[in-house]
PDB file of C-alpha atoms in Angstrom:
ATOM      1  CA  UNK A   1      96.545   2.302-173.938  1.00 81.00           C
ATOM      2  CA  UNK A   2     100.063   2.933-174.979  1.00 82.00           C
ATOM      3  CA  UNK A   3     100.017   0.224-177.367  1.00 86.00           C
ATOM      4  CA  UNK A   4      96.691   1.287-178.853  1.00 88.00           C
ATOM      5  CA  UNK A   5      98.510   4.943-179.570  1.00 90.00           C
ATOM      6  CA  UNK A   6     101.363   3.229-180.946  1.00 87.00           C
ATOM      7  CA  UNK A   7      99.042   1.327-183.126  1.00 88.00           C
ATOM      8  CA  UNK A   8      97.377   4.828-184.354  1.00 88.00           C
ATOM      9  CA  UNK A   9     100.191   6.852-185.449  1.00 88.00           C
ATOM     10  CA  UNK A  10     101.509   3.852-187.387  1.00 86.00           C
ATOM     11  CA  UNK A  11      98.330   3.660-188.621  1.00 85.00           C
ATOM     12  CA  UNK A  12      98.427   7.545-189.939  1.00 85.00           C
ATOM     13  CA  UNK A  13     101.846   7.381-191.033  1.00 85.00           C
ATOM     14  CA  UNK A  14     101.413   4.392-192.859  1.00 80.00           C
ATOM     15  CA  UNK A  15      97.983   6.174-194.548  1.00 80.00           C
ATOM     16  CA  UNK A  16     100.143   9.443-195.341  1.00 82.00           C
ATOM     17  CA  UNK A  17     103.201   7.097-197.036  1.00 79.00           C
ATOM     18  CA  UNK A  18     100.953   5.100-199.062  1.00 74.00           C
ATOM     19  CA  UNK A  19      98.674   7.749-200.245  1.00 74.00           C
ATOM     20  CA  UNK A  20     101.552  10.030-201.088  1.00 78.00           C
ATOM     21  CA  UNK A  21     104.479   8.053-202.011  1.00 76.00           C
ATOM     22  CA  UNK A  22     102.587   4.742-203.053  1.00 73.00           C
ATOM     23  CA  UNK A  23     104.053   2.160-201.313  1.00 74.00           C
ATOM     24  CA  UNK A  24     101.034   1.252-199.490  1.00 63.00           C
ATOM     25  CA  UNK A  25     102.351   1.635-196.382  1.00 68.00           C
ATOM     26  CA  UNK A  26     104.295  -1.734-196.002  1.00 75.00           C
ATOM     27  CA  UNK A  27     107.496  -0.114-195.933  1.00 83.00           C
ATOM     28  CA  UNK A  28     106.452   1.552-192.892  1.00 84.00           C
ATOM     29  CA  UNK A  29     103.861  -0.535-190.999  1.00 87.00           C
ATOM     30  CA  UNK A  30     106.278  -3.503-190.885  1.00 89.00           C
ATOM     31  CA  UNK A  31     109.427  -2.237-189.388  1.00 89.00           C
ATOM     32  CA  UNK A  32     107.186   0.182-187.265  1.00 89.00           C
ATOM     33  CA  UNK A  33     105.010  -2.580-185.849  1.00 91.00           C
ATOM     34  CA  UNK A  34     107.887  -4.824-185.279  1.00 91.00           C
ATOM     35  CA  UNK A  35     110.434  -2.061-183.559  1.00 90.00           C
ATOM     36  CA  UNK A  36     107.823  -0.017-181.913  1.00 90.00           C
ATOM     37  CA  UNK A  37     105.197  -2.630-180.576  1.00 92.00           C
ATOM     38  CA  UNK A  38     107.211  -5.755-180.714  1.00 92.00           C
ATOM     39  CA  UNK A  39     105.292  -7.374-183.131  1.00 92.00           C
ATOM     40  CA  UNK A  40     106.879 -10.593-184.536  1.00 91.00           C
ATOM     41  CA  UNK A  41     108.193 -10.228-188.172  1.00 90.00           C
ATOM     42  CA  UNK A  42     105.212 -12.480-190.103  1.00 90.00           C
ATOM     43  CA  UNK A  43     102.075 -11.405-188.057  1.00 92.00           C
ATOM     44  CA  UNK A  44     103.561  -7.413-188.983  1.00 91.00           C
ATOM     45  CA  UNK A  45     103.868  -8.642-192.532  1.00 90.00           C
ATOM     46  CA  UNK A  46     100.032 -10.174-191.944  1.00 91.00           C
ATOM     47  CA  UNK A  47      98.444  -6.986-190.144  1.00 91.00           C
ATOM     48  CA  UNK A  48     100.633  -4.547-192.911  1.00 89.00           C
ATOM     49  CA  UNK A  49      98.810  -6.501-196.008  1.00 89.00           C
ATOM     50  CA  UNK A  50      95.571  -6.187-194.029  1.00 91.00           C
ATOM     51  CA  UNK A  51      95.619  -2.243-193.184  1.00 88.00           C
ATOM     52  CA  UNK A  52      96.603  -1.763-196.794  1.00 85.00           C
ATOM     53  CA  UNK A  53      93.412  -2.790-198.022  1.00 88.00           C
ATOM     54  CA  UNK A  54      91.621   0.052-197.342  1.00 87.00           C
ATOM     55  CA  UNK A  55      94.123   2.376-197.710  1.00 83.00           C
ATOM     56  CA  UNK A  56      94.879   1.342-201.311  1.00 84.00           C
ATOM     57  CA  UNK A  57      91.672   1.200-201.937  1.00 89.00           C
ATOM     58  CA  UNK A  58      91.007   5.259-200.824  1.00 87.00           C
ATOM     59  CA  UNK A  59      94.396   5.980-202.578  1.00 85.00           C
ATOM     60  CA  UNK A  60      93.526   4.227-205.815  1.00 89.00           C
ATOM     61  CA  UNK A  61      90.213   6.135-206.497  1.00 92.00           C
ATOM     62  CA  UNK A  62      91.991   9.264-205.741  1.00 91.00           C
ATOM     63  CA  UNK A  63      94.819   8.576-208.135  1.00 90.00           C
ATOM     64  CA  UNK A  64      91.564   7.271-210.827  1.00 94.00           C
ATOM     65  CA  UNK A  65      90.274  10.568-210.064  1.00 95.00           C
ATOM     66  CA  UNK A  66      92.995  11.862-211.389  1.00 95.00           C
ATOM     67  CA  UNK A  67      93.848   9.983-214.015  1.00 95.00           C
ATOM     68  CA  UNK A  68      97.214   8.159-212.686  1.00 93.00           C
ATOM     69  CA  UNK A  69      96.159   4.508-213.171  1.00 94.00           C
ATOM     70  CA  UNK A  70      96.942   3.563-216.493  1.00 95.00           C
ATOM     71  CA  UNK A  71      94.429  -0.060-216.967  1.00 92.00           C
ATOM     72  CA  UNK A  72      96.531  -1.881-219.249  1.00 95.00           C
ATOM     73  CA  UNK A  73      99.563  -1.491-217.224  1.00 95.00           C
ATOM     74  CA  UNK A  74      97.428  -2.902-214.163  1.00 94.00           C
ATOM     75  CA  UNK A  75      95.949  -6.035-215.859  1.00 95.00           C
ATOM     76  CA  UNK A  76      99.447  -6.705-216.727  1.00 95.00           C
ATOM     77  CA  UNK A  77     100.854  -6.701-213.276  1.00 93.00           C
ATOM     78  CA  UNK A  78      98.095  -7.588-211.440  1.00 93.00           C
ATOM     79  CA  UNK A  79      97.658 -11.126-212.104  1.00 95.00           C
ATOM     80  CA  UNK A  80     101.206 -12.660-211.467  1.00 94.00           C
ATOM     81  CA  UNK A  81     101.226 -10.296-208.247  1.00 91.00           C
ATOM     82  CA  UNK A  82      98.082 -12.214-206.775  1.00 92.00           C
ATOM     83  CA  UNK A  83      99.421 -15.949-207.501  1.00 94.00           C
ATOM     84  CA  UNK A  84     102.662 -14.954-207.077  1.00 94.00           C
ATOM     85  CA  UNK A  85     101.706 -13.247-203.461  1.00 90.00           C
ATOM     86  CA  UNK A  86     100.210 -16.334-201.966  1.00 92.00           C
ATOM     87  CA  UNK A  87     103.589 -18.211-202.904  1.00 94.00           C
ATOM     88  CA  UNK A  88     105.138 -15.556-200.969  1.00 91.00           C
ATOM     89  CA  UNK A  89     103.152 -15.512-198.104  1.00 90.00           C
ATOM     90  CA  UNK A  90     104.049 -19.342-197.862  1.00 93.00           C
ATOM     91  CA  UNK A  91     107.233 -19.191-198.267  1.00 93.00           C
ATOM     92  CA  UNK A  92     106.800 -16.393-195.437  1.00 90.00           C
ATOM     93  CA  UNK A  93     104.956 -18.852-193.105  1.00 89.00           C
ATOM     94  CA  UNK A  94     107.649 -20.976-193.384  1.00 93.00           C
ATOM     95  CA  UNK A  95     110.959 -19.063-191.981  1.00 93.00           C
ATOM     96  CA  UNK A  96     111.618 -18.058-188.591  1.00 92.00           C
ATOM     97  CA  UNK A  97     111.237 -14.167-187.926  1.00 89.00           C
ATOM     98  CA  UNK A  98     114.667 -13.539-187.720  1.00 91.00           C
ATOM     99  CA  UNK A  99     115.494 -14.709-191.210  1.00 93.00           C
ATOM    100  CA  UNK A 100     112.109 -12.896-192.669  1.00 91.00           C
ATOM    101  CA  UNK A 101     113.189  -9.619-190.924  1.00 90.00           C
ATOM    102  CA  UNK A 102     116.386  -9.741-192.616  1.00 92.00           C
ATOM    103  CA  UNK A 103     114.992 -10.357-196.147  1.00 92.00           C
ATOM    104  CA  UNK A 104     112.721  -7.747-195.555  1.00 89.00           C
ATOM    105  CA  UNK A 105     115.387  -5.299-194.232  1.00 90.00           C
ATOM    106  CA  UNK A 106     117.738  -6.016-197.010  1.00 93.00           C
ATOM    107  CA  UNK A 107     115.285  -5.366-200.160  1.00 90.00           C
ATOM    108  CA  UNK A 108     113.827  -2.430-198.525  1.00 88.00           C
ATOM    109  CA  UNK A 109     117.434  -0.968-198.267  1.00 92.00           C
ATOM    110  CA  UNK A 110     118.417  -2.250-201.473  1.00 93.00           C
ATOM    111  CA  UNK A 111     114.992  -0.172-203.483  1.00 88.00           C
ATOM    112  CA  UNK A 112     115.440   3.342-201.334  1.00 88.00           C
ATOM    113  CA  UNK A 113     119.298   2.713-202.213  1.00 94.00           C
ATOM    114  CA  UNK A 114     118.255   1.974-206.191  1.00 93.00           C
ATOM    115  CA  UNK A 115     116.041   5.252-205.985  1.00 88.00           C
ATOM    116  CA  UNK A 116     118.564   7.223-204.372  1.00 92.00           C
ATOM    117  CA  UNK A 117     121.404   6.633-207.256  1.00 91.00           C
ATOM    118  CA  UNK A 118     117.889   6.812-209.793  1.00 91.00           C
ATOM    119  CA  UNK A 119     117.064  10.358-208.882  1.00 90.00           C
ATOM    120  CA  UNK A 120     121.077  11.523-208.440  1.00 92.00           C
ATOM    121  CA  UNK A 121     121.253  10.281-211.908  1.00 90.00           C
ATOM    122  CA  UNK A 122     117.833  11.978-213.077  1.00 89.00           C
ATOM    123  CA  UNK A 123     118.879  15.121-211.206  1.00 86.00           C
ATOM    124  CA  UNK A 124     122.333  15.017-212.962  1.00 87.00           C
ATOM    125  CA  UNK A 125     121.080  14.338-216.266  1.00 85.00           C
ATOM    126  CA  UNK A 126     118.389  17.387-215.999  1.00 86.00           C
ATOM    127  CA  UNK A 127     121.472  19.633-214.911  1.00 85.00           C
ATOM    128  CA  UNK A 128     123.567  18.861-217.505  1.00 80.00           C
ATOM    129  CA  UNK A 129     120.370  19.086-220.260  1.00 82.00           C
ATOM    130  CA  UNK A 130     120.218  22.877-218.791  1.00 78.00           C
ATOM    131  CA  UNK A 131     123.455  23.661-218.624  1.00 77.00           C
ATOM    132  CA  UNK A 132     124.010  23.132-222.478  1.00 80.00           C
ATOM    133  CA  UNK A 133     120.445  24.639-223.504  1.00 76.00           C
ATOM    134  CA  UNK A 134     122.222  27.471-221.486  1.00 75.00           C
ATOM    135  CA  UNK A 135     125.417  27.077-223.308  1.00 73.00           C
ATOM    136  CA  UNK A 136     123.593  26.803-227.150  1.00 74.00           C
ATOM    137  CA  UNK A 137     121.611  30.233-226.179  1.00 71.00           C
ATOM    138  CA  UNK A 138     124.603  32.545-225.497  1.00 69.00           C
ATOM    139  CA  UNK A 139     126.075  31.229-228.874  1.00 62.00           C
TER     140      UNK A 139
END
């Protein structure tokens, strides 16, 4: 029962991350489903892919809906991601947990690292950009 719990609020908080912040809830299934239920690193990566199905699927017509998909930007990506995905997912079949959890710990940290110094950068630059509109309309 405890295991079926743990299963359920990964499996909202992984539907909230994705639909909100995109990232399809990988970034939060894996590490969840291998810390919390003991889940060994390539079956996580396996049941992640497979729960994100559905949930990308809901997510995408909502952001359609909206008007956030841009087509041409999709067909472009889309392809290499599919062939490139099943090299992947051999490559993945191939190491030992241990190894895969330590790839997988050291991109995720390196992205949410590259956004953090992204947005202190964005945030900088849109301080600066009002601070001299301020200065140029008290001249």
């Amino acid at each position: 029962m405890e295991e079926i719990l743990g299963a359920l609020a990964i499996g909202v908080a992984g539907g909230v991350a994705g639909g909100l912040l995109g990232i399809g809830g990988g970034t939060l299934y894996v590490p969840a489903l291998v810390l919390l239920l003991g889940v060994e690193q390539q079956l996580a990566q396996g049941i992640s892919l497979a729960a994100v199905i559905p949930t990308a699927i809901s997510a995408t017509t909502a952001n359609l809906r909206r008007g956030y998909v841009d087509g041409r930007l999709v067909a472009t990506v889309t392809p290499a991601a599919l062939v490139l995905a099943v090299v992947g997912a051999r490559i993945a079949g191939e190491l030992d947990s241990d190894t895969l959890s330590r790839i997988f710990g050291v991109v995720v940290l390196y992205v949410g690292v590259r956004t953090l110094f992204s947005l202190w950068r964005q945030a900088r630059s849109t301080r600066a950009q009002a601070a001299q509109h301020a200065s140029e309309e008290t001249d």
